[in-house]
Amino acid sequence: MKFGVVSYTTDYTISPVELGKEIMSRGLQALFVPEHSHIPVKRETPWGGLSHADQAATDDPMFVPDWYENALDPFISLAAAATASPGLVVGTGVALASQRHAISFAKAVSTLEAVIGPNRFICGVAAGWNVEEMRNHGVGAKQRWLAMRETIEAAIQIWTHDEAEYHGKVVDFDPIRSFPKPATRPYPPVLFGGHSQAALDRVVAIGDGWIPVAGRGARPTIDDIEAGIKFLARKSEEVGRTFIVNVLDVRVDLATIERYRDMGVERFLFGGPPVPRDEVLRNLDTWAEVVARLGS
């Protein structure tokens, strides 16, 4: 099993360049970054990552950590990190494809790969949770999954055709020419987030793999993830394609990680907030020690 780290990159903590170097120096291999373009001042959508301890510490039901509004653009962060650390695998964990225009999204991925080279980028995508944020991008809550799917379908058309067009319910454009194409041929692996049956069906229909987020809320449980992996294994035999699974989990106990390994997870991503630099480095040391113990 491979390993990596997922963390927001911000303007007030360790830079993506230094973070990538520190990850590589500990043999953790990969850096994934999430995405949020902004946090609306007035919001009715609660943050799903609020633990019982967090709830006890705040009276604000709309609390959300400040790194969400301070998040750097994922593609620029990953380009900087990968350029400074040859061999570092980078990924979006996850990009909110539903909130990006398909043509601009396709260009961002192709540009990143033109800068860092092939076979180094994993494109994790999801539809997002913040209703007010997606509304500011012109996407309604009920159409976000459709918008995400059509954005990816349209991007694949752009990546794989010299003249591409797409006509969907949300994404619609006549023939265009857009270069460069991704350095990874035909395009980098696209992993879908989510943990519902619909999410897994979406992986089978148009994806290359699955990137569930565990350990933050009630779902998905590790049993849910195991069931999802078994479902994808069955579908793999039916459709003749192999699906890769990367899991983000904030739990770092050896037993949990061993279970993921035994399930066939390709990459385990240690998750942590963008805390001060010294604390980030301590977290990296802890995670590297867990990996070493796993291999002993």
PDB file of C-alpha atoms in Angstrom:
ATOM      1  CA  MET A   1       0.000   0.000   0.000  1.00  0.00           C
ATOM      2  CA  LYS A   2       1.168   3.508  -0.836  1.00  0.00           C
ATOM      3  CA  PHE A   3       0.919   6.483   1.486  1.00  0.00           C
ATOM      4  CA  GLY A   4       0.440  10.201   1.340  1.00  0.00           C
ATOM      5  CA  VAL A   5      -0.834  13.268   3.150  1.00  0.00           C
ATOM      6  CA  VAL A   6      -3.905  15.382   2.542  1.00  0.00           C
ATOM      7  CA  SER A   7      -3.960  18.897   3.932  1.00  0.00           C
ATOM      8  CA  TYR A   8      -5.302  22.313   3.107  1.00  0.00           C
ATOM      9  CA  THR A   9      -2.613  24.706   1.961  1.00  0.00           C
ATOM     10  CA  THR A  10      -2.996  28.271   3.216  1.00  0.00           C
ATOM     11  CA  ASP A  11      -1.094  31.535   3.312  1.00  0.00           C
ATOM     12  CA  TYR A  12      -0.403  31.280   7.064  1.00  0.00           C
ATOM     13  CA  THR A  13       1.079  27.836   7.539  1.00  0.00           C
ATOM     14  CA  ILE A  14       3.771  25.707   5.936  1.00  0.00           C
ATOM     15  CA  SER A  15       4.011  26.383   2.194  1.00  0.00           C
ATOM     16  CA  PRO A  16       3.099  23.664  -0.320  1.00  0.00           C
ATOM     17  CA  VAL A  17       6.696  23.692  -1.540  1.00  0.00           C
ATOM     18  CA  GLU A  18       8.137  22.995   1.901  1.00  0.00           C
ATOM     19  CA  LEU A  19       5.336  20.575   2.772  1.00  0.00           C
ATOM     20  CA  GLY A  20       6.056  18.517  -0.341  1.00  0.00           C
ATOM     21  CA  LYS A  21       9.748  18.356   0.481  1.00  0.00           C
ATOM     22  CA  GLU A  22       9.072  17.302   4.079  1.00  0.00           C
ATOM     23  CA  ILE A  23       6.650  14.601   2.893  1.00  0.00           C
ATOM     24  CA  MET A  24       9.218  13.204   0.472  1.00  0.00           C
ATOM     25  CA  SER A  25      11.988  13.252   3.074  1.00  0.00           C
ATOM     26  CA  ARG A  26       9.880  10.916   5.232  1.00  0.00           C
ATOM     27  CA  GLY A  27       8.956   8.531   2.434  1.00  0.00           C
ATOM     28  CA  LEU A  28       5.255   9.394   2.472  1.00  0.00           C
ATOM     29  CA  GLN A  29       5.247   9.831  -1.319  1.00  0.00           C
ATOM     30  CA  ALA A  30       2.169  11.998  -2.031  1.00  0.00           C
ATOM     31  CA  LEU A  31       0.475  15.321  -1.262  1.00  0.00           C
ATOM     32  CA  PHE A  32      -3.246  15.812  -1.838  1.00  0.00           C
ATOM     33  CA  VAL A  33      -5.007  19.119  -1.227  1.00  0.00           C
ATOM     34  CA  PRO A  34      -8.726  19.937  -0.897  1.00  0.00           C
ATOM     35  CA  GLU A  35     -10.568  22.877  -2.410  1.00  0.00           C
ATOM     36  CA  HIS A  36     -12.875  25.661  -1.307  1.00  0.00           C
ATOM     37  CA  SER A  37     -12.953  28.935  -3.217  1.00  0.00           C
ATOM     38  CA  HIS A  38     -14.613  30.879  -0.384  1.00  0.00           C
ATOM     39  CA  ILE A  39     -16.939  30.654   2.600  1.00  0.00           C
ATOM     40  CA  PRO A  40     -20.113  32.767   2.387  1.00  0.00           C
ATOM     41  CA  VAL A  41     -20.576  35.198   5.281  1.00  0.00           C
ATOM     42  CA  LYS A  42     -24.235  34.214   5.636  1.00  0.00           C
ATOM     43  CA  ARG A  43     -24.648  30.463   5.645  1.00  0.00           C
ATOM     44  CA  GLU A  44     -27.302  27.932   6.578  1.00  0.00           C
ATOM     45  CA  THR A  45     -25.301  24.824   5.735  1.00  0.00           C
ATOM     46  CA  PRO A  46     -23.529  23.327   8.781  1.00  0.00           C
ATOM     47  CA  TRP A  47     -20.022  21.971   8.476  1.00  0.00           C
ATOM     48  CA  GLY A  48     -20.070  18.180   8.611  1.00  0.00           C
ATOM     49  CA  GLY A  49     -16.670  17.896  10.278  1.00  0.00           C
ATOM     50  CA  LEU A  50     -17.765  19.300  13.635  1.00  0.00           C
ATOM     51  CA  SER A  51     -16.919  16.732  16.306  1.00  0.00           C
ATOM     52  CA  HIS A  52     -18.595  16.457  19.696  1.00  0.00           C
ATOM     53  CA  ALA A  53     -15.565  18.176  21.232  1.00  0.00           C
ATOM     54  CA  ASP A  54     -15.830  21.019  18.719  1.00  0.00           C
ATOM     55  CA  GLN A  55     -19.545  21.391  19.410  1.00  0.00           C
ATOM     56  CA  ALA A  56     -18.852  21.653  23.122  1.00  0.00           C
ATOM     57  CA  ALA A  57     -16.241  24.335  22.519  1.00  0.00           C
ATOM     58  CA  THR A  58     -18.334  26.642  20.325  1.00  0.00           C
ATOM     59  CA  ASP A  59     -21.807  28.135  20.525  1.00  0.00           C
ATOM     60  CA  ASP A  60     -21.844  28.811  16.791  1.00  0.00           C
ATOM     61  CA  PRO A  61     -23.749  26.108  14.887  1.00  0.00           C
ATOM     62  CA  MET A  62     -22.295  27.524  11.664  1.00  0.00           C
ATOM     63  CA  PHE A  63     -18.687  27.219  12.831  1.00  0.00           C
ATOM     64  CA  VAL A  64     -16.234  26.253  10.135  1.00  0.00           C
ATOM     65  CA  PRO A  65     -12.413  26.279  10.525  1.00  0.00           C
ATOM     66  CA  ASP A  66     -10.707  29.318   9.072  1.00  0.00           C
ATOM     67  CA  TRP A  67      -8.557  27.289   6.724  1.00  0.00           C
ATOM     68  CA  TYR A  68     -11.621  26.793   4.502  1.00  0.00           C
ATOM     69  CA  GLU A  69     -11.739  30.494   3.652  1.00  0.00           C
ATOM     70  CA  ASN A  70      -7.926  30.729   3.493  1.00  0.00           C
ATOM     71  CA  ALA A  71      -7.425  27.739   1.194  1.00  0.00           C
ATOM     72  CA  LEU A  72      -5.028  28.260  -1.687  1.00  0.00           C
ATOM     73  CA  ASP A  73      -6.016  27.209  -5.187  1.00  0.00           C
ATOM     74  CA  PRO A  74      -5.269  23.469  -5.356  1.00  0.00           C
ATOM     75  CA  PHE A  75      -3.813  23.367  -8.855  1.00  0.00           C
ATOM     76  CA  ILE A  76      -1.349  26.198  -8.211  1.00  0.00           C
ATOM     77  CA  SER A  77      -0.343  24.670  -4.868  1.00  0.00           C
ATOM     78  CA  LEU A  78       0.228  21.254  -6.440  1.00  0.00           C
ATOM     79  CA  ALA A  79       2.218  22.676  -9.346  1.00  0.00           C
ATOM     80  CA  ALA A  80       4.540  24.440  -6.904  1.00  0.00           C
ATOM     81  CA  ALA A  81       4.957  21.381  -4.674  1.00  0.00           C
ATOM     82  CA  ALA A  82       5.547  18.920  -7.516  1.00  0.00           C
ATOM     83  CA  THR A  83       8.016  21.174  -9.332  1.00  0.00           C
ATOM     84  CA  ALA A  84      10.106  21.551  -6.174  1.00  0.00           C
ATOM     85  CA  SER A  85      10.010  17.824  -5.303  1.00  0.00           C
ATOM     86  CA  PRO A  86      10.665  15.508  -8.255  1.00  0.00           C
ATOM     87  CA  GLY A  87       8.975  12.175  -7.664  1.00  0.00           C
ATOM     88  CA  LEU A  88       6.242  13.579  -5.429  1.00  0.00           C
ATOM     89  CA  VAL A  89       2.789  12.372  -6.457  1.00  0.00           C
ATOM     90  CA  VAL A  90       0.149  15.085  -6.129  1.00  0.00           C
ATOM     91  CA  GLY A  91      -3.621  15.011  -6.138  1.00  0.00           C
ATOM     92  CA  THR A  92      -6.782  16.904  -5.426  1.00  0.00           C
ATOM     93  CA  GLY A  93      -8.471  15.552  -2.339  1.00  0.00           C
ATOM     94  CA  VAL A  94     -10.904  16.726  -3.561  1.00  0.00           C
ATOM     95  CA  ALA A  95     -11.516  19.363  -6.226  1.00  0.00           C
ATOM     96  CA  LEU A  96     -15.078  20.673  -6.339  1.00  0.00           C
ATOM     97  CA  ALA A  97     -15.679  19.978 -10.004  1.00  0.00           C
ATOM     98  CA  SER A  98     -19.315  20.976  -9.693  1.00  0.00           C
ATOM     99  CA  GLN A  99     -18.201  24.552  -8.948  1.00  0.00           C
ATOM    100  CA  ARG A 100     -15.741  24.856 -11.835  1.00  0.00           C
ATOM    101  CA  HIS A 101     -16.575  25.481 -15.477  1.00  0.00           C
ATOM    102  CA  ALA A 102     -15.767  22.367 -17.478  1.00  0.00           C
ATOM    103  CA  ILE A 103     -13.532  24.122 -20.014  1.00  0.00           C
ATOM    104  CA  SER A 104     -11.544  25.904 -17.288  1.00  0.00           C
ATOM    105  CA  PHE A 105     -11.325  22.704 -15.235  1.00  0.00           C
ATOM    106  CA  ALA A 106      -9.956  20.757 -18.199  1.00  0.00           C
ATOM    107  CA  LYS A 107      -7.412  23.503 -18.868  1.00  0.00           C
ATOM    108  CA  ALA A 108      -6.274  23.588 -15.220  1.00  0.00           C
ATOM    109  CA  VAL A 109      -5.590  19.842 -15.202  1.00  0.00           C
ATOM    110  CA  SER A 110      -3.806  19.909 -18.566  1.00  0.00           C
ATOM    111  CA  THR A 111      -1.707  22.906 -17.518  1.00  0.00           C
ATOM    112  CA  LEU A 112      -0.701  21.229 -14.253  1.00  0.00           C
ATOM    113  CA  GLU A 113       0.423  18.146 -16.146  1.00  0.00           C
ATOM    114  CA  ALA A 114       2.305  20.243 -18.702  1.00  0.00           C
ATOM    115  CA  VAL A 115       4.264  21.733 -15.806  1.00  0.00           C
ATOM    116  CA  ILE A 116       4.943  18.603 -13.711  1.00  0.00           C
ATOM    117  CA  GLY A 117       4.944  15.810 -16.302  1.00  0.00           C
ATOM    118  CA  PRO A 118       2.952  12.592 -16.709  1.00  0.00           C
ATOM    119  CA  ASN A 119       1.826  10.041 -14.147  1.00  0.00           C
ATOM    120  CA  ARG A 120       2.171  12.316 -11.133  1.00  0.00           C
ATOM    121  CA  PHE A 121      -1.346  13.693 -10.708  1.00  0.00           C
ATOM    122  CA  ILE A 122      -4.461  12.015  -9.271  1.00  0.00           C
ATOM    123  CA  CYS A 123      -7.667  13.930  -9.976  1.00  0.00           C
ATOM    124  CA  GLY A 124      -9.985  13.475  -7.001  1.00  0.00           C
ATOM    125  CA  VAL A 125     -13.333  15.218  -7.406  1.00  0.00           C
ATOM    126  CA  ALA A 126     -16.591  15.668  -5.517  1.00  0.00           C
ATOM    127  CA  ALA A 127     -19.654  17.892  -5.551  1.00  0.00           C
ATOM    128  CA  GLY A 128     -19.196  19.765  -2.265  1.00  0.00           C
ATOM    129  CA  TRP A 129     -21.326  20.283   0.830  1.00  0.00           C
ATOM    130  CA  ASN A 130     -21.685  24.060   1.215  1.00  0.00           C
ATOM    131  CA  VAL A 131     -24.977  24.993  -0.430  1.00  0.00           C
ATOM    132  CA  GLU A 132     -24.347  28.738  -0.291  1.00  0.00           C
ATOM    133  CA  GLU A 133     -20.843  28.352  -1.752  1.00  0.00           C
ATOM    134  CA  MET A 134     -22.055  26.331  -4.727  1.00  0.00           C
ATOM    135  CA  ARG A 135     -24.953  28.749  -5.212  1.00  0.00           C
ATOM    136  CA  ASN A 136     -22.421  31.577  -5.608  1.00  0.00           C
ATOM    137  CA  HIS A 137     -20.911  29.521  -8.420  1.00  0.00           C
ATOM    138  CA  GLY A 138     -24.300  29.256 -10.106  1.00  0.00           C
ATOM    139  CA  VAL A 139     -25.004  25.664  -9.060  1.00  0.00           C
ATOM    140  CA  GLY A 140     -28.049  24.593  -7.057  1.00  0.00           C
ATOM    141  CA  ALA A 141     -27.737  21.988  -4.337  1.00  0.00           C
ATOM    142  CA  LYS A 142     -29.990  19.528  -6.135  1.00  0.00           C
ATOM    143  CA  GLN A 143     -27.998  19.730  -9.373  1.00  0.00           C
ATOM    144  CA  ARG A 144     -24.487  19.590  -7.913  1.00  0.00           C
ATOM    145  CA  TRP A 145     -23.933  15.883  -8.587  1.00  0.00           C
ATOM    146  CA  LEU A 146     -25.160  16.272 -12.155  1.00  0.00           C
ATOM    147  CA  ALA A 147     -22.964  19.360 -12.586  1.00  0.00           C
ATOM    148  CA  MET A 148     -19.947  17.429 -11.302  1.00  0.00           C
ATOM    149  CA  ARG A 149     -20.601  14.473 -13.584  1.00  0.00           C
ATOM    150  CA  GLU A 150     -21.137  16.625 -16.656  1.00  0.00           C
ATOM    151  CA  THR A 151     -18.025  18.681 -15.866  1.00  0.00           C
ATOM    152  CA  ILE A 152     -15.931  15.507 -15.815  1.00  0.00           C
ATOM    153  CA  GLU A 153     -17.596  14.029 -18.901  1.00  0.00           C
ATOM    154  CA  ALA A 154     -17.012  17.288 -20.773  1.00  0.00           C
ATOM    155  CA  ALA A 155     -13.403  17.529 -19.580  1.00  0.00           C
ATOM    156  CA  ILE A 156     -12.752  13.989 -20.828  1.00  0.00           C
ATOM    157  CA  GLN A 157     -14.063  15.030 -24.231  1.00  0.00           C
ATOM    158  CA  ILE A 158     -11.677  18.008 -24.234  1.00  0.00           C
ATOM    159  CA  TRP A 159      -8.727  15.882 -23.079  1.00  0.00           C
ATOM    160  CA  THR A 160      -9.266  13.191 -25.691  1.00  0.00           C
ATOM    161  CA  HIS A 161     -10.387  15.082 -28.812  1.00  0.00           C
ATOM    162  CA  ASP A 162      -8.745  17.800 -30.900  1.00  0.00           C
ATOM    163  CA  GLU A 163     -12.203  19.212 -31.466  1.00  0.00           C
ATOM    164  CA  ALA A 164     -14.504  18.619 -28.519  1.00  0.00           C
ATOM    165  CA  GLU A 165     -18.122  19.419 -27.825  1.00  0.00           C
ATOM    166  CA  TYR A 166     -20.537  18.569 -25.050  1.00  0.00           C
ATOM    167  CA  HIS A 167     -24.256  19.044 -24.691  1.00  0.00           C
ATOM    168  CA  GLY A 168     -25.703  18.294 -21.278  1.00  0.00           C
ATOM    169  CA  LYS A 169     -28.297  19.761 -18.974  1.00  0.00           C
ATOM    170  CA  VAL A 170     -25.785  21.877 -17.040  1.00  0.00           C
ATOM    171  CA  VAL A 171     -22.663  21.914 -19.241  1.00  0.00           C
ATOM    172  CA  ASP A 172     -23.179  22.818 -22.881  1.00  0.00           C
ATOM    173  CA  PHE A 173     -20.754  24.008 -25.547  1.00  0.00           C
ATOM    174  CA  ASP A 174     -20.272  23.685 -29.297  1.00  0.00           C
ATOM    175  CA  PRO A 175     -17.019  22.323 -30.808  1.00  0.00           C
ATOM    176  CA  ILE A 176     -13.862  23.849 -29.342  1.00  0.00           C
ATOM    177  CA  ARG A 177     -10.118  23.377 -29.652  1.00  0.00           C
ATOM    178  CA  SER A 178      -8.169  23.388 -26.375  1.00  0.00           C
ATOM    179  CA  PHE A 179      -4.548  22.391 -25.870  1.00  0.00           C
ATOM    180  CA  PRO A 180      -2.328  21.077 -24.404  1.00  0.00           C
ATOM    181  CA  LYS A 181      -3.771  17.672 -23.732  1.00  0.00           C
ATOM    182  CA  PRO A 182      -2.817  15.985 -20.445  1.00  0.00           C
ATOM    183  CA  ALA A 183       0.709  14.571 -20.326  1.00  0.00           C
ATOM    184  CA  THR A 184      -0.767  11.392 -18.831  1.00  0.00           C
ATOM    185  CA  ARG A 185      -2.530   9.565 -21.648  1.00  0.00           C
ATOM    186  CA  PRO A 186      -5.364   9.570 -22.221  1.00  0.00           C
ATOM    187  CA  TYR A 187      -5.786  11.629 -19.036  1.00  0.00           C
ATOM    188  CA  PRO A 188      -4.918  11.372 -15.324  1.00  0.00           C
ATOM    189  CA  PRO A 189      -6.981   9.013 -13.148  1.00  0.00           C
ATOM    190  CA  VAL A 190     -10.276  10.543 -12.024  1.00  0.00           C
ATOM    191  CA  LEU A 191     -11.392   9.400  -8.565  1.00  0.00           C
ATOM    192  CA  PHE A 192     -14.857  10.272  -7.301  1.00  0.00           C
ATOM    193  CA  GLY A 193     -15.653  11.090  -3.697  1.00  0.00           C
ATOM    194  CA  GLY A 194     -18.847  10.296  -1.822  1.00  0.00           C
ATOM    195  CA  HIS A 195     -19.953   7.081  -0.177  1.00  0.00           C
ATOM    196  CA  SER A 196     -23.503   6.446  -1.418  1.00  0.00           C
ATOM    197  CA  GLN A 197     -24.468   3.773  -3.902  1.00  0.00           C
ATOM    198  CA  ALA A 198     -24.913   6.538  -6.466  1.00  0.00           C
ATOM    199  CA  ALA A 199     -21.306   7.587  -5.874  1.00  0.00           C
ATOM    200  CA  LEU A 200     -20.066   4.042  -6.478  1.00  0.00           C
ATOM    201  CA  ASP A 201     -22.229   3.724  -9.606  1.00  0.00           C
ATOM    202  CA  ARG A 202     -20.670   6.963 -10.848  1.00  0.00           C
ATOM    203  CA  VAL A 203     -17.191   5.485 -10.400  1.00  0.00           C
ATOM    204  CA  VAL A 204     -18.166   2.480 -12.496  1.00  0.00           C
ATOM    205  CA  ALA A 205     -19.812   4.604 -15.188  1.00  0.00           C
ATOM    206  CA  ILE A 206     -17.108   7.200 -15.870  1.00  0.00           C
ATOM    207  CA  GLY A 207     -14.422   7.049 -13.171  1.00  0.00           C
ATOM    208  CA  ASP A 208     -11.091   5.388 -12.615  1.00  0.00           C
ATOM    209  CA  GLY A 209     -11.483   4.985  -8.872  1.00  0.00           C
ATOM    210  CA  TRP A 210     -12.915   6.063  -5.548  1.00  0.00           C
ATOM    211  CA  ILE A 211     -11.624   8.458  -2.870  1.00  0.00           C
ATOM    212  CA  PRO A 212     -13.828   8.260   0.243  1.00  0.00           C
ATOM    213  CA  VAL A 213     -13.199  10.422   3.315  1.00  0.00           C
ATOM    214  CA  ALA A 214     -13.501   8.496   6.598  1.00  0.00           C
ATOM    215  CA  GLY A 215     -13.100   9.147  10.304  1.00  0.00           C
ATOM    216  CA  ARG A 216     -14.506  12.680  10.293  1.00  0.00           C
ATOM    217  CA  GLY A 217     -18.240  12.031  10.657  1.00  0.00           C
ATOM    218  CA  ALA A 218     -20.579   9.111  11.201  1.00  0.00           C
ATOM    219  CA  ARG A 219     -20.301   7.923   7.595  1.00  0.00           C
ATOM    220  CA  PRO A 220     -18.666   6.305   5.840  1.00  0.00           C
ATOM    221  CA  THR A 221     -17.534   3.749   8.373  1.00  0.00           C
ATOM    222  CA  ILE A 222     -14.651   1.440   7.624  1.00  0.00           C
ATOM    223  CA  ASP A 223     -17.264  -1.263   7.014  1.00  0.00           C
ATOM    224  CA  ASP A 224     -18.922   0.997   4.425  1.00  0.00           C
ATOM    225  CA  ILE A 225     -15.593   1.398   2.673  1.00  0.00           C
ATOM    226  CA  GLU A 226     -14.958  -2.342   2.692  1.00  0.00           C
ATOM    227  CA  ALA A 227     -18.396  -2.938   1.182  1.00  0.00           C
ATOM    228  CA  GLY A 228     -17.691  -0.320  -1.472  1.00  0.00           C
ATOM    229  CA  ILE A 229     -14.373  -1.923  -2.383  1.00  0.00           C
ATOM    230  CA  LYS A 230     -16.053  -5.320  -2.732  1.00  0.00           C
ATOM    231  CA  PHE A 231     -18.726  -3.765  -4.959  1.00  0.00           C
ATOM    232  CA  LEU A 232     -16.073  -2.200  -7.205  1.00  0.00           C
ATOM    233  CA  ALA A 233     -14.190  -5.513  -7.375  1.00  0.00           C
ATOM    234  CA  ARG A 234     -17.334  -7.241  -8.641  1.00  0.00           C
ATOM    235  CA  LYS A 235     -17.978  -4.503 -11.160  1.00  0.00           C
ATOM    236  CA  SER A 236     -14.348  -4.604 -12.280  1.00  0.00           C
ATOM    237  CA  GLU A 237     -14.832  -8.176 -13.441  1.00  0.00           C
ATOM    238  CA  GLU A 238     -18.047  -7.237 -15.255  1.00  0.00           C
ATOM    239  CA  VAL A 239     -16.721  -4.201 -17.132  1.00  0.00           C
ATOM    240  CA  GLY A 240     -13.094  -5.279 -17.568  1.00  0.00           C
ATOM    241  CA  ARG A 241     -11.604  -2.237 -15.832  1.00  0.00           C
ATOM    242  CA  THR A 242      -9.636  -1.967 -12.606  1.00  0.00           C
ATOM    243  CA  PHE A 243     -10.716   0.674 -10.095  1.00  0.00           C
ATOM    244  CA  ILE A 244      -8.191   2.198  -7.722  1.00  0.00           C
ATOM    245  CA  VAL A 245      -9.119   3.263  -4.197  1.00  0.00           C
ATOM    246  CA  ASN A 246      -7.410   5.990  -2.201  1.00  0.00           C
ATOM    247  CA  VAL A 247      -8.743   6.542   1.333  1.00  0.00           C
ATOM    248  CA  LEU A 248      -8.425   9.640   3.473  1.00  0.00           C
ATOM    249  CA  ASP A 249      -8.792   8.891   7.189  1.00  0.00           C
ATOM    250  CA  VAL A 250      -7.843  11.055  10.159  1.00  0.00           C
ATOM    251  CA  ARG A 251      -7.345   7.935  12.312  1.00  0.00           C
ATOM    252  CA  VAL A 252      -3.749   6.777  12.454  1.00  0.00           C
ATOM    253  CA  ASP A 253      -3.934   3.620  14.547  1.00  0.00           C
ATOM    254  CA  LEU A 254      -2.079   0.662  13.108  1.00  0.00           C
ATOM    255  CA  ALA A 255      -5.057  -1.706  13.178  1.00  0.00           C
ATOM    256  CA  THR A 256      -7.180   0.607  11.020  1.00  0.00           C
ATOM    257  CA  ILE A 257      -4.433   1.083   8.463  1.00  0.00           C
ATOM    258  CA  GLU A 258      -3.695  -2.643   8.344  1.00  0.00           C
ATOM    259  CA  ARG A 259      -7.338  -3.306   7.637  1.00  0.00           C
ATOM    260  CA  TYR A 260      -7.294  -0.834   4.754  1.00  0.00           C
ATOM    261  CA  ARG A 261      -4.209  -2.565   3.385  1.00  0.00           C
ATOM    262  CA  ASP A 262      -5.883  -5.950   3.593  1.00  0.00           C
ATOM    263  CA  MET A 263      -8.941  -4.585   1.773  1.00  0.00           C
ATOM    264  CA  GLY A 264      -6.792  -3.667  -1.205  1.00  0.00           C
ATOM    265  CA  VAL A 265      -6.660   0.113  -0.750  1.00  0.00           C
ATOM    266  CA  GLU A 266      -3.998   1.461  -3.124  1.00  0.00           C
ATOM    267  CA  ARG A 267      -3.093   4.579  -1.117  1.00  0.00           C
ATOM    268  CA  PHE A 268      -3.833   5.644   2.442  1.00  0.00           C
ATOM    269  CA  LEU A 269      -3.843   9.393   2.986  1.00  0.00           C
ATOM    270  CA  PHE A 270      -3.108  10.732   6.460  1.00  0.00           C
ATOM    271  CA  GLY A 271      -5.270  13.762   7.130  1.00  0.00           C
ATOM    272  CA  GLY A 272      -4.544  16.734   9.304  1.00  0.00           C
ATOM    273  CA  PRO A 273      -5.428  20.449   9.491  1.00  0.00           C
ATOM    274  CA  PRO A 274      -3.025  23.222   8.401  1.00  0.00           C
ATOM    275  CA  VAL A 275      -1.664  23.783  11.884  1.00  0.00           C
ATOM    276  CA  PRO A 276       1.551  25.737  12.655  1.00  0.00           C
ATOM    277  CA  ARG A 277       4.670  24.489  10.904  1.00  0.00           C
ATOM    278  CA  ASP A 278       6.257  22.758  13.899  1.00  0.00           C
ATOM    279  CA  GLU A 279       3.052  20.829  14.570  1.00  0.00           C
ATOM    280  CA  VAL A 280       2.801  19.830  10.916  1.00  0.00           C
ATOM    281  CA  LEU A 281       6.317  18.422  11.087  1.00  0.00           C
ATOM    282  CA  ARG A 282       5.489  16.492  14.260  1.00  0.00           C
ATOM    283  CA  ASN A 283       2.438  15.030  12.544  1.00  0.00           C
ATOM    284  CA  LEU A 284       4.554  13.969   9.578  1.00  0.00           C
ATOM    285  CA  ASP A 285       7.019  12.268  11.931  1.00  0.00           C
ATOM    286  CA  THR A 286       4.169  10.408  13.647  1.00  0.00           C
ATOM    287  CA  TRP A 287       2.719   9.235  10.353  1.00  0.00           C
ATOM    288  CA  ALA A 288       6.108   8.130   9.061  1.00  0.00           C
ATOM    289  CA  GLU A 289       6.601   6.088  12.249  1.00  0.00           C
ATOM    290  CA  VAL A 290       3.237   4.366  11.681  1.00  0.00           C
ATOM    291  CA  VAL A 291       4.251   3.483   8.128  1.00  0.00           C
ATOM    292  CA  ALA A 292       7.568   2.103   9.383  1.00  0.00           C
ATOM    293  CA  ARG A 293       5.775  -0.037  11.957  1.00  0.00           C
ATOM    294  CA  LEU A 294       3.424  -1.324   9.300  1.00  0.00           C
ATOM    295  CA  GLY A 295       6.358  -2.539   7.250  1.00  0.00           C
ATOM    296  CA  SER A 296       8.236  -4.109  10.132  1.00  0.00           C
TER     297      SER A 296
END
